[in-house]
Coordinates of C-alpha atoms and ligand atoms in Angstrom, one line a residue:
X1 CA 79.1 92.9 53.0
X2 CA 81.9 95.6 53.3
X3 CA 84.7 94.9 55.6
X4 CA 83.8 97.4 57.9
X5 CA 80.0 95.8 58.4
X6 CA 81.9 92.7 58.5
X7 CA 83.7 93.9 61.8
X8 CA 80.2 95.2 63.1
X9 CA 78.4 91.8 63.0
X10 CA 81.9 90.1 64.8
X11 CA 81.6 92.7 67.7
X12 CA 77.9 91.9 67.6
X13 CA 78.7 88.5 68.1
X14 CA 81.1 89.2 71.0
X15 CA 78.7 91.2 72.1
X16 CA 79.2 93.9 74.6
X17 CA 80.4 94.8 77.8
X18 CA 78.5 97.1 80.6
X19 CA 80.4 99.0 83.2
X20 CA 78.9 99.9 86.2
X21 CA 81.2 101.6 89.0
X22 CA 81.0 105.0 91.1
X23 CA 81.5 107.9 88.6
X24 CA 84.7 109.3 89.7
X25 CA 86.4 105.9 88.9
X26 CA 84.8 105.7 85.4
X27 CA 87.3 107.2 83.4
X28 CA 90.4 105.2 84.5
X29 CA 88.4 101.8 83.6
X30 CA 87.2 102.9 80.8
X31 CA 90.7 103.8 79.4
X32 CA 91.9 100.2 80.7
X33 CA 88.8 98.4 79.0
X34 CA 88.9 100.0 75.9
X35 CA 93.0 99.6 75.4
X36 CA 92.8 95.7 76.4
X37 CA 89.5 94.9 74.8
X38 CA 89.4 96.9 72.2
X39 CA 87.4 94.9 70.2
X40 CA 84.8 94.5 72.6
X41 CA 82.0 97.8 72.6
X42 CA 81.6 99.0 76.5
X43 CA 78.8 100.8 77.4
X44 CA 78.7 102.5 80.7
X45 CA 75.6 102.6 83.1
X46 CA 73.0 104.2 82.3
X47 CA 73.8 104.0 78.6
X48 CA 72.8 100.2 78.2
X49 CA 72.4 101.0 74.0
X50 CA 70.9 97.4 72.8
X51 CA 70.1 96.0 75.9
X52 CA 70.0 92.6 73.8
X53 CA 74.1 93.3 72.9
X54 CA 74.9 93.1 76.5
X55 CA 76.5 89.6 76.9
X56 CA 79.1 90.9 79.7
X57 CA 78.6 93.1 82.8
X58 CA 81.8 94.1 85.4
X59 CA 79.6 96.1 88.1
X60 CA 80.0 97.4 91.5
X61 CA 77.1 97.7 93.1
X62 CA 74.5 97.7 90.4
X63 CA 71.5 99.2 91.1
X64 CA 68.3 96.8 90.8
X65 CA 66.9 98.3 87.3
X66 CA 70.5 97.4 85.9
X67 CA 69.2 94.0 85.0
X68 CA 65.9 94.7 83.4
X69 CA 66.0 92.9 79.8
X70 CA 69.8 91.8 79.9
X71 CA 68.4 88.5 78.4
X72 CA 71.7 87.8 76.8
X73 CA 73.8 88.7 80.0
X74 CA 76.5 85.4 80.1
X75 CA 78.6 86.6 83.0
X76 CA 79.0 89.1 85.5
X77 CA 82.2 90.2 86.7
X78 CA 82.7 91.6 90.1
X79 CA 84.7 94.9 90.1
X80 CA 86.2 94.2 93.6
X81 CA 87.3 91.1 96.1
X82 CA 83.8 90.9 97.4
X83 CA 80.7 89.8 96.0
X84 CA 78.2 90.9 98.6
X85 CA 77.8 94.0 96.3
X86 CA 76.3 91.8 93.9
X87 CA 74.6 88.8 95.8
X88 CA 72.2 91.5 97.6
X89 CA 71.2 93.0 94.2
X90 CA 67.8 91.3 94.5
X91 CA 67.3 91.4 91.2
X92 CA 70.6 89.8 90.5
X93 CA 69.9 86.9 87.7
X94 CA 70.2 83.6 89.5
X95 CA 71.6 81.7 85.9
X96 CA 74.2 84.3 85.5
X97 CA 77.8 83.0 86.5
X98 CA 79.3 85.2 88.9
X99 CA 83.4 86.0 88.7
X100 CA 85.0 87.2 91.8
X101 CA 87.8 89.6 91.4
X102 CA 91.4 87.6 91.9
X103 CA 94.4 89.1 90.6
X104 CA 97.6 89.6 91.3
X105 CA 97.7 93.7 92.5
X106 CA 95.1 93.5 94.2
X107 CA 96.1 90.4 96.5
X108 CA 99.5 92.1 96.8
X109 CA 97.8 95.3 98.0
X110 CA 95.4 93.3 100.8
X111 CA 98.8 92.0 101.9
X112 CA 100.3 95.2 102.2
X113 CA 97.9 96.6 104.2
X114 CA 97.7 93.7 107.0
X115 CA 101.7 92.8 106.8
X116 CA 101.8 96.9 107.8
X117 CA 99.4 96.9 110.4
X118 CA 100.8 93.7 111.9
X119 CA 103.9 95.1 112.3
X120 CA 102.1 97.9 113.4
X121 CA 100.9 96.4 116.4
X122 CA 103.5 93.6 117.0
X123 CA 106.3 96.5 117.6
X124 CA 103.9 98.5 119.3
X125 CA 104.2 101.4 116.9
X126 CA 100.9 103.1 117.9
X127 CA 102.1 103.1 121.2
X128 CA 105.3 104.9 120.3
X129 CA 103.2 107.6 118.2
X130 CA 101.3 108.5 121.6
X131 CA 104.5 108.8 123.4
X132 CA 106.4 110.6 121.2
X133 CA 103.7 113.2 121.0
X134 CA 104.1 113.3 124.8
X135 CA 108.1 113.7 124.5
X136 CA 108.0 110.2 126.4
X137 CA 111.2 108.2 125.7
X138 CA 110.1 105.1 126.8
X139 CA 111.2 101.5 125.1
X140 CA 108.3 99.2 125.5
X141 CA 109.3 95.4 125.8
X142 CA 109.6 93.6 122.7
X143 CA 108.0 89.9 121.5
X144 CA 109.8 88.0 118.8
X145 CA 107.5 87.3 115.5
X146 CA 108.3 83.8 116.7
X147 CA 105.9 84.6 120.0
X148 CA 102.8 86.0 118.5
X149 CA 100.2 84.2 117.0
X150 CA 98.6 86.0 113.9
X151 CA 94.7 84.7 113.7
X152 CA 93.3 84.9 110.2
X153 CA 89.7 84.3 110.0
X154 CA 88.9 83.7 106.1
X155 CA 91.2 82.1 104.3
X156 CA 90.4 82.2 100.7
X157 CA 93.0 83.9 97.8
X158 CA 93.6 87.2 100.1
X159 CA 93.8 85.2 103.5
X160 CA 95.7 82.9 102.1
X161 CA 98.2 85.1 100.7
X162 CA 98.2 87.2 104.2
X163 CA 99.0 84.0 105.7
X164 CA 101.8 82.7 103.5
X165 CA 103.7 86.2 103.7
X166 CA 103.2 86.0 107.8
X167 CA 104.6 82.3 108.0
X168 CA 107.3 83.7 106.1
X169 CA 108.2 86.4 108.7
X170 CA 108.2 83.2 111.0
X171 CA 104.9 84.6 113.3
X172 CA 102.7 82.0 114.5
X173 CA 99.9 81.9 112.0
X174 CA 96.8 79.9 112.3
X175 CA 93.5 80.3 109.9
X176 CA 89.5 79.8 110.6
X177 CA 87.7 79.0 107.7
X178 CA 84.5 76.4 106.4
X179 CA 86.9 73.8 105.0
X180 CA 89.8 72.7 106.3
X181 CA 93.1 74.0 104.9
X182 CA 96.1 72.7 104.0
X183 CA 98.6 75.9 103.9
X184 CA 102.5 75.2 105.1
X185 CA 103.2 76.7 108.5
X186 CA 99.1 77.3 109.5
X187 CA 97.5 75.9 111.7
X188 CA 94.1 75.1 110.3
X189 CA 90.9 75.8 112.5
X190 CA 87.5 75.0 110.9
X191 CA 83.8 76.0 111.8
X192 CA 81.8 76.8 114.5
X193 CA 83.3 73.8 116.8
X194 CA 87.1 75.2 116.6
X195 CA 86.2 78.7 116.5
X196 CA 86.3 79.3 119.9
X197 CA 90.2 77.5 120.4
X198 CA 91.2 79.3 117.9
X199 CA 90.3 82.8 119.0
X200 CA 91.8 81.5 122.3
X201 CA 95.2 81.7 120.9
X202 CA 94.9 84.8 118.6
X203 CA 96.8 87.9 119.8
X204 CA 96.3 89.8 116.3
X205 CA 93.1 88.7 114.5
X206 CA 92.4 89.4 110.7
X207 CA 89.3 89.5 109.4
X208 CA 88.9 88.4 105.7
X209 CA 85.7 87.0 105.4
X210 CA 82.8 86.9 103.3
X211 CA 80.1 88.9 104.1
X212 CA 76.8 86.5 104.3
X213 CA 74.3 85.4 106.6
X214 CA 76.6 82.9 108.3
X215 CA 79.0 85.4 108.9
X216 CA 77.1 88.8 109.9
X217 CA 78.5 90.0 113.7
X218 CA 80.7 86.9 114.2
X219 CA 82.6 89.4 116.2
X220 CA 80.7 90.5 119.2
X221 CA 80.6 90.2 122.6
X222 CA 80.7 86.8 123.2
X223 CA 83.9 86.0 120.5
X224 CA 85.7 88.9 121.8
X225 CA 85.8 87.9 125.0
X226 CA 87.5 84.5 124.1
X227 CA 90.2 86.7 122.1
X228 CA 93.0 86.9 124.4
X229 CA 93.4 90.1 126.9
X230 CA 95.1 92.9 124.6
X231 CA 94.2 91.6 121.3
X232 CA 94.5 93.5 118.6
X233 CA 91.8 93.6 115.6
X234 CA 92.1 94.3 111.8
X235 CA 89.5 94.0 109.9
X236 CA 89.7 94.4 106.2
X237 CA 87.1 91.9 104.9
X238 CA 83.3 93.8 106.1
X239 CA 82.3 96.1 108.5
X240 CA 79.3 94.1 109.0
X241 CA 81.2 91.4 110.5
X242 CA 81.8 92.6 113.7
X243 CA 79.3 93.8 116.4
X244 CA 80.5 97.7 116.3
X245 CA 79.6 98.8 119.6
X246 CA 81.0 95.1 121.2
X247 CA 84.0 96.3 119.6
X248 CA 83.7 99.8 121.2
X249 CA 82.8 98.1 124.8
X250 CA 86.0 95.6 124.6
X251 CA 88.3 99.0 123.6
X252 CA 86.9 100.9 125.9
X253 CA 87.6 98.0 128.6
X254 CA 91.0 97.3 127.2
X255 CA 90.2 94.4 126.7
X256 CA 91.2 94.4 123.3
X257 CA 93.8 97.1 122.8
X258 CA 93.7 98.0 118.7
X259 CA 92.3 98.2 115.9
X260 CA 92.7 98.5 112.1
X261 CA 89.7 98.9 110.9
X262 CA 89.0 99.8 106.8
X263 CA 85.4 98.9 106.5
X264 CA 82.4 99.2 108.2
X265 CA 78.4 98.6 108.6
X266 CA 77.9 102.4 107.3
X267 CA 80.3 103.6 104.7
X268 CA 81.1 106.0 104.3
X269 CA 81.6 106.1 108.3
X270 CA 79.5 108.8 109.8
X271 CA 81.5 111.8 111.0
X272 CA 79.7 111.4 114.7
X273 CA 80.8 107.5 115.0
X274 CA 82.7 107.3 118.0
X275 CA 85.8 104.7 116.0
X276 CA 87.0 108.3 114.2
X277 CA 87.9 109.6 117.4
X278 CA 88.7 106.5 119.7
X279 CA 92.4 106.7 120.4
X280 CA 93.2 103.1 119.7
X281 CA 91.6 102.6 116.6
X282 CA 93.1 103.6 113.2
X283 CA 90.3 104.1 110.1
X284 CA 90.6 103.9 106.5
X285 CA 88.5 104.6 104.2
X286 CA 88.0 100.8 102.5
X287 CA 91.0 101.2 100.8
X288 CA 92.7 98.4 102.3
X289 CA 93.6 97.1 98.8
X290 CA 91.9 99.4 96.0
X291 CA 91.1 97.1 92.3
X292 CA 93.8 98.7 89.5
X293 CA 91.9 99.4 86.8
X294 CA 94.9 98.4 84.3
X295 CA 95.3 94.8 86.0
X296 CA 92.0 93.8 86.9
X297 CA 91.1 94.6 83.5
X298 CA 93.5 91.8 82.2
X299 CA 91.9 89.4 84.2
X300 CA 88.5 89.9 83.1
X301 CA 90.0 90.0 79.3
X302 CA 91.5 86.9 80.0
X303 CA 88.0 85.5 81.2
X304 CA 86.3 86.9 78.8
X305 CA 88.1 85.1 76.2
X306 CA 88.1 81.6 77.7
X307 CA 84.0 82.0 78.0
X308 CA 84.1 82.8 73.9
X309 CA 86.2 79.6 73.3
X310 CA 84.2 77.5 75.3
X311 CA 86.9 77.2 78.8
X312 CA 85.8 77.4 82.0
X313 CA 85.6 80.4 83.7
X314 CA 88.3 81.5 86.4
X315 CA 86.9 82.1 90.1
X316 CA 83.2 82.1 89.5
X317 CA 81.5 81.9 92.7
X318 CA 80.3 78.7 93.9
X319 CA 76.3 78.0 94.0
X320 CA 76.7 77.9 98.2
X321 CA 77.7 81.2 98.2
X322 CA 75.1 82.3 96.4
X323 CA 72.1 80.7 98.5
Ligands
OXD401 C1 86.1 94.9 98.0 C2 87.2 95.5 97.4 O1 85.5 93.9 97.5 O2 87.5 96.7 97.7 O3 85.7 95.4 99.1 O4 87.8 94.8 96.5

């Protein structure tokens, strides 16, 4: 056995790695996995080689026939926050740990995007935008951070970290969520018996939940209407959590007066659907916090190595969330 031959059977034993993500974004992971994981082949969908060498797959949105014959598949790596992409793949193999994607950038860039919209809303900035482009010079009464109460409704790594940033800005920050929380400065709200006190109290509400069965139009008519009068919405987690044309109604009503909204039941959002045009509502395009290829990639390295020696895997997804 050469050297070189000796190297093949190692990576053979690593085995490989299957990408699977929207072509544009190809090249920029495939520059970040092959400089961190280097030793590690990647083969990119549909180019599975040895479907038998495939021990490792980091998808977004993998088609069904992705998983035909990966009988050696050990984990699956999610290329984004959510795993909804994944957990309606019907085909998706049930033995197959599932890793969410935590890391550092990303949560920074969720953070970013509510903090801003926030602060958005709390100084009344969207306001000032329609007045200024009616030369209105108008000052609009002011609430201290200390005076509004920031609702988060999710609070895993990204709502947590939302949460933690807002306490520190000294709002009023409480959290719904399955399991009670511990977080300094929230107050902690948990399942369907407090959700209704504590959209009671919430003048901005964040939405950073899972997508699932349990969770699908939590926001509609009825939970809107127990938001207080003006609320404002973000919702960065899924469209599909809230009722879109309950959202429309309360808007239209005034009844809540904003929202952020950067995902939605259709994406990409179809050029008739009345939120592009609605003047209190402010779309992006889900790119509330996008994955960097660079950093995410060390994360899954990092994973990816503690599977070979044997160490437990970093955020997998726990067997509830995948019922
Ligand atoms: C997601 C993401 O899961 O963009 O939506 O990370």
């Amino acid at each position: 056995m050469n050297s070189q031959s000796g190297i093949v059977e190692h990576m053979n034993e690593a085995g490989e790695l299957l990408l699977h993500i929207d072509p544009e974004r190809v090249p920029a992971w495939a520059a970040a996995l092959r400089a961190t994981l280097a030793e590690m082949p990647l083969r990119i969908w549909p180019d599975r080689g040895d479907p038998d060498q495939i021990r490792y797959a980091l998808l977004w949105k993998p088609p069904p026939e992705l998983f035909d014959g990966l009988h050696n598949l050990q984990v699956i790596f999610s290329v984004g926050a959510g795993i909804d992409h994944l957990l309606s793949c019907t085909t998706l193999p049930a033995h197959v740990p599932v890793v969410r994607m935590v890391e550092p950038v990303l949560t920074a860039g969720m953070v970013e995007y509510v903090i801003y919209n926030v602060i958005r809303f709390h100084r009344r900035m969207h306001e000032y935008d329609v007045q200024q482009r009616q030369a209105q010079w108008q000052v609009l009464p002011q609430v201290t951070a200390g005076d509004l109460t920031i609702g988060i409704m999710g609070l895993g790594v990204l709502g947590e970290a939302v949460a933690s940033m807002l306490t520190k800005m000294n709002y009023r920050v409480t959290g719904w969520s399955r399991s009670r929380k511990s977080l300094p400065g929230v107050r902690s709200y948990v399942g369907e018996p407090e959700l209704l006190k504590f959209l009671s109290d919430a003048q901005i509400l964040v939405m950073l939940l899972p997508m699932d069965e349990t969770t699908q139009h939590i926001l509609n008519k009825g939970t809107l209407a127990q938001l207080p009068s003006g609320a404002c919405v973000i919702n960065a987690g899924r469209g599909g959590l809230i009722h879109e044309n309950d959202l429309l109604n309360a808007l239209d009503k005034g009844h809540i007066s904003c929202a952020a909204l950067d995902v939605f039941e259709t994406e990409p959002l179809p050029e008739a659907h009345l939120f592009w045009r609605h003047p209190n509502v402010t779309v992006t395009p889900h790119a509330a916090s996008l994955t960097n290829p660079v950093t995410a990639v060390q994360f899954v390295a990092e994973n990816i190595r503690r599977h070979q020696n044997g160490k437990r895997l970093k955020h997998t997804v726990v067997p509830t969330d995948r019922r």
